[in-house]
Amino acid sequence: MKLEQLIINNIEFNVENFEEKIITHSTTGEQLKKIGFAFSVIGKKEYNLYDLFFESPNFELTIVDTNEKLKMKNISHSTFYQAAEISDDTKVVFRIKLQQEPAKEKELTKNQKLMVNAVNE
């Protein structure tokens, strides 16, 4: 299967080099997806827009082919371009790595908050 489209926070991305791995979360034991992909933009304005977008720590990702929706955390994003600096006609390639968030860890966090609140009272 060659995946070509993802939706991240309601924005459609035409992606290249899509990779998906299943990993086991170290504390919850859950099977989680780790996703990597690339996409390209042209120009400084688009570069700045997407660079800022991928500064966010969390994303909601939809895999268009399967309509699977995942809560993801940002592992890394990097850019590549062949120029001294980015101009209005520079092609910039983004490489993105995201990892699914464990469902069990969030429950643990809620319980920890309840315990902290009980201690503070």
PDB file of C-alpha atoms in Angstrom:
ATOM      1  CA  MET A   1       0.000   0.000   0.000  1.00  0.00           C
ATOM      2  CA  LYS A   2       1.416   3.340  -1.023  1.00  0.00           C
ATOM      3  CA  LEU A   3      -0.145   5.993   1.154  1.00  0.00           C
ATOM      4  CA  GLU A   4      -0.325   9.407  -0.436  1.00  0.00           C
ATOM      5  CA  GLN A   5      -2.672  11.458   1.729  1.00  0.00           C
ATOM      6  CA  LEU A   6      -2.993  12.259   5.428  1.00  0.00           C
ATOM      7  CA  ILE A   7      -5.183  14.742   7.275  1.00  0.00           C
ATOM      8  CA  ILE A   8      -3.525  16.391  10.263  1.00  0.00           C
ATOM      9  CA  ASN A   9      -5.641  18.746  12.404  1.00  0.00           C
ATOM     10  CA  ASN A  10      -8.115  19.072   9.466  1.00  0.00           C
ATOM     11  CA  ILE A  11      -5.376  20.020   6.953  1.00  0.00           C
ATOM     12  CA  GLU A  12      -4.785  17.694   3.984  1.00  0.00           C
ATOM     13  CA  PHE A  13      -1.216  16.666   3.179  1.00  0.00           C
ATOM     14  CA  ASN A  14      -0.022  14.956   0.011  1.00  0.00           C
ATOM     15  CA  VAL A  15       2.780  12.834   1.422  1.00  0.00           C
ATOM     16  CA  GLU A  16       5.790  10.921   0.118  1.00  0.00           C
ATOM     17  CA  ASN A  17       7.929   8.197   1.709  1.00  0.00           C
ATOM     18  CA  PHE A  18       5.212   7.139   4.171  1.00  0.00           C
ATOM     19  CA  GLU A  19       6.455   4.674   6.801  1.00  0.00           C
ATOM     20  CA  GLU A  20       4.486   3.039   9.573  1.00  0.00           C
ATOM     21  CA  LYS A  21       5.922   0.924  12.392  1.00  0.00           C
ATOM     22  CA  ILE A  22       4.278  -0.719  15.393  1.00  0.00           C
ATOM     23  CA  ILE A  23       6.110  -0.194  18.673  1.00  0.00           C
ATOM     24  CA  THR A  24       5.377  -1.290  22.235  1.00  0.00           C
ATOM     25  CA  HIS A  25       5.032   1.547  24.743  1.00  0.00           C
ATOM     26  CA  SER A  26       7.543   1.050  27.572  1.00  0.00           C
ATOM     27  CA  THR A  27       5.241   1.827  30.528  1.00  0.00           C
ATOM     28  CA  THR A  28       1.752   0.815  29.305  1.00  0.00           C
ATOM     29  CA  GLY A  29       2.680  -2.136  27.045  1.00  0.00           C
ATOM     30  CA  GLU A  30       0.294  -0.837  24.373  1.00  0.00           C
ATOM     31  CA  GLN A  31       0.943  -1.431  20.679  1.00  0.00           C
ATOM     32  CA  LEU A  32       1.311   2.029  19.137  1.00  0.00           C
ATOM     33  CA  LYS A  33       1.887   3.356  15.641  1.00  0.00           C
ATOM     34  CA  LYS A  34       4.974   5.374  14.789  1.00  0.00           C
ATOM     35  CA  ILE A  35       4.607   7.231  11.496  1.00  0.00           C
ATOM     36  CA  GLY A  36       7.121   8.997   9.296  1.00  0.00           C
ATOM     37  CA  PHE A  37       6.509  10.870   6.047  1.00  0.00           C
ATOM     38  CA  ALA A  38       7.704  13.737   3.880  1.00  0.00           C
ATOM     39  CA  PHE A  39       5.947  16.496   1.969  1.00  0.00           C
ATOM     40  CA  SER A  40       7.110  19.487  -0.054  1.00  0.00           C
ATOM     41  CA  VAL A  41       6.195  23.162  -0.186  1.00  0.00           C
ATOM     42  CA  ILE A  42       7.401  26.013  -2.388  1.00  0.00           C
ATOM     43  CA  GLY A  43       8.507  29.347  -0.983  1.00  0.00           C
ATOM     44  CA  LYS A  44       9.344  31.095   2.252  1.00  0.00           C
ATOM     45  CA  LYS A  45       5.736  31.874   3.233  1.00  0.00           C
ATOM     46  CA  GLU A  46       4.667  28.199   2.956  1.00  0.00           C
ATOM     47  CA  TYR A  47       7.849  27.089   4.745  1.00  0.00           C
ATOM     48  CA  ASN A  48       7.193  29.461   7.678  1.00  0.00           C
ATOM     49  CA  LEU A  49       3.535  28.396   7.870  1.00  0.00           C
ATOM     50  CA  TYR A  50       4.295  24.655   8.060  1.00  0.00           C
ATOM     51  CA  ASP A  51       7.391  25.071  10.231  1.00  0.00           C
ATOM     52  CA  LEU A  52       5.201  26.846  12.799  1.00  0.00           C
ATOM     53  CA  PHE A  53       2.406  24.247  12.371  1.00  0.00           C
ATOM     54  CA  PHE A  54       4.793  21.396  13.220  1.00  0.00           C
ATOM     55  CA  GLU A  55       6.058  23.147  16.379  1.00  0.00           C
ATOM     56  CA  SER A  56       2.852  21.890  18.024  1.00  0.00           C
ATOM     57  CA  PRO A  57       3.398  18.919  20.388  1.00  0.00           C
ATOM     58  CA  ASN A  58       0.132  17.092  19.577  1.00  0.00           C
ATOM     59  CA  PHE A  59      -1.867  16.296  16.458  1.00  0.00           C
ATOM     60  CA  GLU A  60      -5.001  14.492  15.379  1.00  0.00           C
ATOM     61  CA  LEU A  61      -4.102  12.407  12.344  1.00  0.00           C
ATOM     62  CA  THR A  62      -6.462  10.725   9.873  1.00  0.00           C
ATOM     63  CA  ILE A  63      -5.103   8.103   7.512  1.00  0.00           C
ATOM     64  CA  VAL A  64      -7.317   8.795   4.471  1.00  0.00           C
ATOM     65  CA  ASP A  65      -7.079   5.288   2.912  1.00  0.00           C
ATOM     66  CA  THR A  66      -8.406   3.563   6.057  1.00  0.00           C
ATOM     67  CA  ASN A  67     -10.211   6.532   7.694  1.00  0.00           C
ATOM     68  CA  GLU A  68      -8.292   5.639  10.880  1.00  0.00           C
ATOM     69  CA  LYS A  69      -8.093   8.525  13.374  1.00  0.00           C
ATOM     70  CA  LEU A  70      -5.143   8.664  15.789  1.00  0.00           C
ATOM     71  CA  LYS A  71      -3.993  11.010  18.536  1.00  0.00           C
ATOM     72  CA  MET A  72      -0.327  11.608  17.808  1.00  0.00           C
ATOM     73  CA  LYS A  73       2.565  13.342  19.496  1.00  0.00           C
ATOM     74  CA  ASN A  74       5.274  15.125  17.576  1.00  0.00           C
ATOM     75  CA  ILE A  75       8.623  13.324  17.767  1.00  0.00           C
ATOM     76  CA  SER A  76      10.500  15.454  15.241  1.00  0.00           C
ATOM     77  CA  HIS A  77      10.291  17.564  12.129  1.00  0.00           C
ATOM     78  CA  SER A  78      13.126  18.652   9.906  1.00  0.00           C
ATOM     79  CA  THR A  79      13.506  20.459   6.606  1.00  0.00           C
ATOM     80  CA  PHE A  80      15.766  20.150   3.606  1.00  0.00           C
ATOM     81  CA  TYR A  81      16.329  22.557   0.717  1.00  0.00           C
ATOM     82  CA  GLN A  82      19.062  23.188  -1.850  1.00  0.00           C
ATOM     83  CA  ALA A  83      19.746  26.907  -1.596  1.00  0.00           C
ATOM     84  CA  ALA A  84      21.752  29.353   0.506  1.00  0.00           C
ATOM     85  CA  GLU A  85      18.478  30.625   1.958  1.00  0.00           C
ATOM     86  CA  ILE A  86      14.763  30.089   1.372  1.00  0.00           C
ATOM     87  CA  SER A  87      13.254  32.379  -1.264  1.00  0.00           C
ATOM     88  CA  ASP A  88       9.789  32.536  -2.843  1.00  0.00           C
ATOM     89  CA  ASP A  89      10.646  29.783  -5.350  1.00  0.00           C
ATOM     90  CA  THR A  90      12.684  27.426  -3.121  1.00  0.00           C
ATOM     91  CA  LYS A  91      11.359  23.858  -2.803  1.00  0.00           C
ATOM     92  CA  VAL A  92      11.456  22.799   0.859  1.00  0.00           C
ATOM     93  CA  VAL A  93      11.018  19.156   1.893  1.00  0.00           C
ATOM     94  CA  PHE A  94       9.653  18.503   5.396  1.00  0.00           C
ATOM     95  CA  ARG A  95      10.349  15.183   7.126  1.00  0.00           C
ATOM     96  CA  ILE A  96       7.902  14.452   9.952  1.00  0.00           C
ATOM     97  CA  LYS A  97       7.901  11.764  12.644  1.00  0.00           C
ATOM     98  CA  LEU A  98       4.809  11.241  14.808  1.00  0.00           C
ATOM     99  CA  GLN A  99       3.962   8.647  17.452  1.00  0.00           C
ATOM    100  CA  GLN A 100       0.562   7.514  18.646  1.00  0.00           C
ATOM    101  CA  GLU A 101      -0.255   8.497  22.212  1.00  0.00           C
ATOM    102  CA  PRO A 102      -1.067   5.651  24.615  1.00  0.00           C
ATOM    103  CA  ALA A 103      -4.669   5.664  25.880  1.00  0.00           C
ATOM    104  CA  LYS A 104      -3.730   4.116  29.248  1.00  0.00           C
ATOM    105  CA  GLU A 105      -1.200   6.832  30.086  1.00  0.00           C
ATOM    106  CA  LYS A 106      -3.893   9.524  29.905  1.00  0.00           C
ATOM    107  CA  GLU A 107      -6.051   7.637  32.428  1.00  0.00           C
ATOM    108  CA  LEU A 108      -3.049   7.402  34.712  1.00  0.00           C
ATOM    109  CA  THR A 109      -2.543  11.152  34.415  1.00  0.00           C
ATOM    110  CA  LYS A 110      -6.176  11.821  35.401  1.00  0.00           C
ATOM    111  CA  ASN A 111      -5.807   9.554  38.440  1.00  0.00           C
ATOM    112  CA  GLN A 112      -2.562  11.268  39.399  1.00  0.00           C
ATOM    113  CA  LYS A 113      -4.317  14.649  39.192  1.00  0.00           C
ATOM    114  CA  LEU A 114      -7.112  13.369  41.446  1.00  0.00           C
ATOM    115  CA  MET A 115      -4.538  12.152  43.957  1.00  0.00           C
ATOM    116  CA  VAL A 116      -2.694  15.480  43.868  1.00  0.00           C
ATOM    117  CA  ASN A 117      -5.980  17.343  44.411  1.00  0.00           C
ATOM    118  CA  ALA A 118      -6.868  15.058  47.344  1.00  0.00           C
ATOM    119  CA  VAL A 119      -3.445  15.650  48.928  1.00  0.00           C
ATOM    120  CA  ASN A 120      -3.724  19.417  48.459  1.00  0.00           C
ATOM    121  CA  GLU A 121      -7.117  19.509  50.195  1.00  0.00           C
TER     122      GLU A 121
END
